[in-house]
Tab-separated table of N, CA and C in Angstrom:
chain	number	residue	atom	x	y	z
A	162	MET	N	1.368	22.257	3.966
A	162	MET	CA	0.270	21.372	3.941
A	162	MET	C	0.666	20.009	4.348
A	163	ALA	N	-0.060	19.321	5.234
A	163	ALA	CA	0.179	17.984	5.762
A	163	ALA	C	-0.090	17.001	4.633
A	164	PRO	N	0.641	15.921	4.603
A	164	PRO	CA	0.369	14.825	3.628
A	164	PRO	C	-1.018	14.191	3.878
A	165	VAL	N	-1.659	13.717	2.872
A	165	VAL	CA	-2.970	13.056	2.977
A	165	VAL	C	-2.762	11.656	3.503
A	166	TYR	N	-1.669	10.937	3.086
A	166	TYR	CA	-1.450	9.582	3.517
A	166	TYR	C	-0.138	9.388	4.230
A	167	ASP	N	-0.154	8.498	5.181
A	167	ASP	CA	1.103	8.204	5.959
A	167	ASP	C	1.914	7.245	5.076
A	168	ASN	N	3.225	7.381	5.215
A	168	ASN	CA	4.178	6.375	4.632
A	168	ASN	C	3.923	5.033	5.345
A	169	GLY	N	4.032	3.987	4.577
A	169	GLY	CA	3.926	2.657	5.233
A	169	GLY	C	3.476	1.601	4.198
A	170	CYS	N	3.306	0.401	4.787
A	170	CYS	CA	2.870	-0.782	4.004
A	170	CYS	C	1.517	-1.207	4.499
A	171	PHE	N	0.608	-1.485	3.600
A	171	PHE	CA	-0.782	-1.765	3.871
A	171	PHE	C	-1.226	-2.995	3.102
A	172	VAL	N	-1.797	-4.013	3.791
A	172	VAL	CA	-2.189	-5.266	3.109
A	172	VAL	C	-3.381	-5.005	2.227
A	173	ILE	N	-3.245	-5.440	0.992
A	173	ILE	CA	-4.379	-5.438	0.046
A	173	ILE	C	-5.147	-6.737	0.153
A	174	SER	N	-4.365	-7.851	0.135
A	174	SER	CA	-4.997	-9.181	0.291
A	174	SER	C	-3.934	-10.234	0.771
A	175	GLU	N	-4.461	-11.263	1.357
A	175	GLU	CA	-3.662	-12.402	1.842
A	175	GLU	C	-4.360	-13.711	1.483
A	176	ALA	N	-3.554	-14.662	1.042
A	176	ALA	CA	-4.148	-16.004	0.821
A	176	ALA	C	-2.972	-17.029	0.977
A	177	GLY	N	-3.067	-17.788	1.971
A	177	GLY	CA	-1.985	-18.807	2.220
A	177	GLY	C	-0.669	-18.122	2.429
A	178	GLU	N	0.329	-18.427	1.591
A	178	GLU	CA	1.657	-17.863	1.634
A	178	GLU	C	1.818	-16.602	0.820
A	179	ALA	N	0.742	-16.138	0.165
A	179	ALA	CA	0.836	-14.979	-0.762
A	179	ALA	C	0.187	-13.790	-0.119
A	180	THR	N	0.909	-12.671	-0.213
A	180	THR	CA	0.423	-11.367	0.219
A	180	THR	C	0.658	-10.268	-0.796
A	181	THR	N	-0.367	-9.419	-0.995
A	181	THR	CA	-0.208	-8.281	-1.853
A	181	THR	C	-0.268	-7.045	-1.032
A	182	TRP	N	0.724	-6.226	-1.109
A	182	TRP	CA	0.936	-5.007	-0.301
A	182	TRP	C	0.739	-3.735	-1.155
A	183	ALA	N	0.211	-2.727	-0.541
A	183	ALA	CA	0.322	-1.380	-1.092
A	183	ALA	C	1.387	-0.685	-0.255
A	184	VAL	N	2.243	0.018	-0.877
A	184	VAL	CA	3.387	0.693	-0.205
A	184	VAL	C	3.289	2.222	-0.565
A	185	HIS	N	3.184	3.038	0.412
A	185	HIS	CA	3.160	4.456	0.236
A	185	HIS	C	4.464	5.098	0.706
A	186	HIS	N	5.182	5.844	-0.105
A	186	HIS	CA	6.451	6.452	0.299
A	186	HIS	C	6.570	7.830	-0.351
A	187	ASN	N	6.508	8.861	0.488
A	187	ASN	CA	6.677	10.286	0.033
A	187	ASN	C	5.803	10.603	-1.165
A	188	GLY	N	4.523	10.281	-1.125
A	188	GLY	CA	3.635	10.639	-2.173
A	188	GLY	C	3.442	9.661	-3.334
A	189	ARG	N	4.221	8.597	-3.287
A	189	ARG	CA	4.074	7.605	-4.404
A	189	ARG	C	3.574	6.310	-3.829
A	190	TRP	N	2.712	5.667	-4.651
A	190	TRP	CA	2.192	4.316	-4.291
A	190	TRP	C	2.773	3.236	-5.124
A	191	GLY	N	3.065	2.098	-4.490
A	191	GLY	CA	3.491	0.930	-5.196
A	191	GLY	C	2.693	-0.265	-4.744
A	192	ILE	N	2.725	-1.272	-5.551
A	192	ILE	CA	2.103	-2.565	-5.148
A	192	ILE	C	3.177	-3.612	-5.210
A	193	VAL	N	3.201	-4.453	-4.230
A	193	VAL	CA	4.243	-5.509	-4.085
A	193	VAL	C	3.510	-6.833	-3.878
A	194	TYR	N	3.880	-7.864	-4.636
A	194	TYR	CA	3.328	-9.201	-4.474
A	194	TYR	C	4.408	-10.102	-3.924
A	195	GLU	N	4.116	-10.780	-2.797
A	195	GLU	CA	5.074	-11.648	-2.134
A	195	GLU	C	4.495	-13.048	-2.066
A	196	CYS	N	5.354	-14.045	-2.167
A	196	CYS	CA	5.011	-15.370	-1.928
A	196	CYS	C	6.076	-16.070	-1.054
A	197	SER	N	5.694	-16.588	0.067
A	197	SER	CA	6.585	-17.231	1.031
A	197	SER	C	7.685	-16.273	1.424
A	198	GLY	N	7.375	-14.996	1.547
A	198	GLY	CA	8.309	-13.954	1.991
A	198	GLY	C	9.298	-13.497	0.939
A	199	VAL	N	9.078	-13.937	-0.329
A	199	VAL	CA	9.937	-13.517	-1.453
A	199	VAL	C	9.155	-12.584	-2.339
A	200	GLN	N	9.723	-11.424	-2.642
A	200	GLN	CA	9.101	-10.494	-3.515
A	200	GLN	C	9.099	-10.992	-4.953
A	201	ILE	N	7.945	-11.202	-5.549
A	201	ILE	CA	7.785	-11.755	-6.883
A	201	ILE	C	7.601	-10.632	-7.926
A	202	LEU	N	6.923	-9.616	-7.588
A	202	LEU	CA	6.497	-8.603	-8.514
A	202	LEU	C	6.310	-7.261	-7.810
A	203	SER	N	6.630	-6.152	-8.463
A	203	SER	CA	6.364	-4.814	-7.802
A	203	SER	C	6.207	-3.844	-9.000
A	204	ALA	N	5.390	-2.803	-8.646
A	204	ALA	CA	5.222	-1.782	-9.665
A	204	ALA	C	4.683	-0.496	-9.024
A	205	TRP	N	5.013	0.679	-9.612
A	205	TRP	CA	4.436	1.923	-9.168
A	205	TRP	C	3.009	1.997	-9.753
A	206	VAL	N	2.095	2.512	-9.000
A	206	VAL	CA	0.684	2.666	-9.422
A	206	VAL	C	0.138	4.054	-9.032
A	207	THR	N	-1.001	4.366	-9.491
A	207	THR	CA	-1.680	5.594	-9.099
A	207	THR	C	-2.643	5.293	-7.940
A	208	GLU	N	-3.002	6.296	-7.225
A	208	GLU	CA	-3.936	6.156	-6.107
A	208	GLU	C	-5.269	5.469	-6.544
A	209	GLN	N	-5.659	5.780	-7.795
A	209	GLN	CA	-6.927	5.239	-8.267
A	209	GLN	C	-6.894	3.727	-8.492
A	210	ASP	N	-5.697	3.164	-8.473
A	210	ASP	CA	-5.493	1.688	-8.679
A	210	ASP	C	-5.721	0.937	-7.403
A	211	LEU	N	-5.808	1.624	-6.298
A	211	LEU	CA	-5.833	0.975	-4.942
A	211	LEU	C	-7.222	0.792	-4.445
A	212	PRO	N	-7.508	-0.329	-3.676
A	212	PRO	CA	-8.808	-0.428	-3.042
A	212	PRO	C	-9.075	0.598	-1.980
A	213	LEU	N	-10.289	0.966	-1.794
A	213	LEU	CA	-10.649	2.010	-0.828
A	213	LEU	C	-10.279	1.634	0.574
A	214	HIS	N	-10.275	0.352	0.963
A	214	HIS	CA	-9.895	0.031	2.381
A	214	HIS	C	-8.415	0.339	2.643
A	215	VAL	N	-7.595	0.258	1.606
A	215	VAL	CA	-6.181	0.596	1.778
A	215	VAL	C	-6.001	2.104	1.918
A	216	LEU	N	-6.698	2.809	1.123
A	216	LEU	CA	-6.592	4.267	1.231
A	216	LEU	C	-7.107	4.773	2.536
A	217	ALA	N	-8.172	4.215	3.029
A	217	ALA	CA	-8.783	4.574	4.355
A	217	ALA	C	-7.768	4.287	5.470
A	218	GLU	N	-7.164	3.169	5.424
A	218	GLU	CA	-6.171	2.796	6.456
A	218	GLU	C	-4.967	3.694	6.456
A	219	ALA	N	-4.594	4.176	5.300
A	219	ALA	CA	-3.345	4.969	5.074
A	219	ALA	C	-3.607	6.474	5.436
A	220	LEU	N	-4.818	6.889	5.562
A	220	LEU	CA	-5.087	8.306	5.737
A	220	LEU	C	-4.250	8.839	6.928
A	221	HIS	N	-3.594	9.981	6.725
A	221	HIS	CA	-2.821	10.629	7.739
A	221	HIS	C	-3.646	11.015	8.936
A	222	GLY	N	-3.190	10.537	10.078
A	222	GLY	CA	-3.873	10.852	11.360
A	222	GLY	C	-4.919	9.796	11.691
A	223	ASP	N	-5.090	8.732	10.855
A	223	ASP	CA	-6.098	7.717	11.127
A	223	ASP	C	-5.710	7.018	12.403
A	224	GLU	N	-6.592	6.901	13.374
A	224	GLU	CA	-6.396	6.199	14.629
A	224	GLU	C	-6.520	4.710	14.388
A	225	GLN	N	-5.518	4.006	14.808
A	225	GLN	CA	-5.480	2.500	14.655
A	225	GLN	C	-6.131	1.827	15.866
């Protein structure tokens, strides 16, 4: 069975020097908060914790 989501990094939000990323790797989701290119905080989360626009972008086979 093919994976539902592609591995990769997907922007949740950006404001000035701060970016919040969703990271999908081999079936696991994480969230990373960066400020000025420095990782400040990260955590593993469930799919339900992510905004729908991130999940839609990450869908396997989604044409960019």
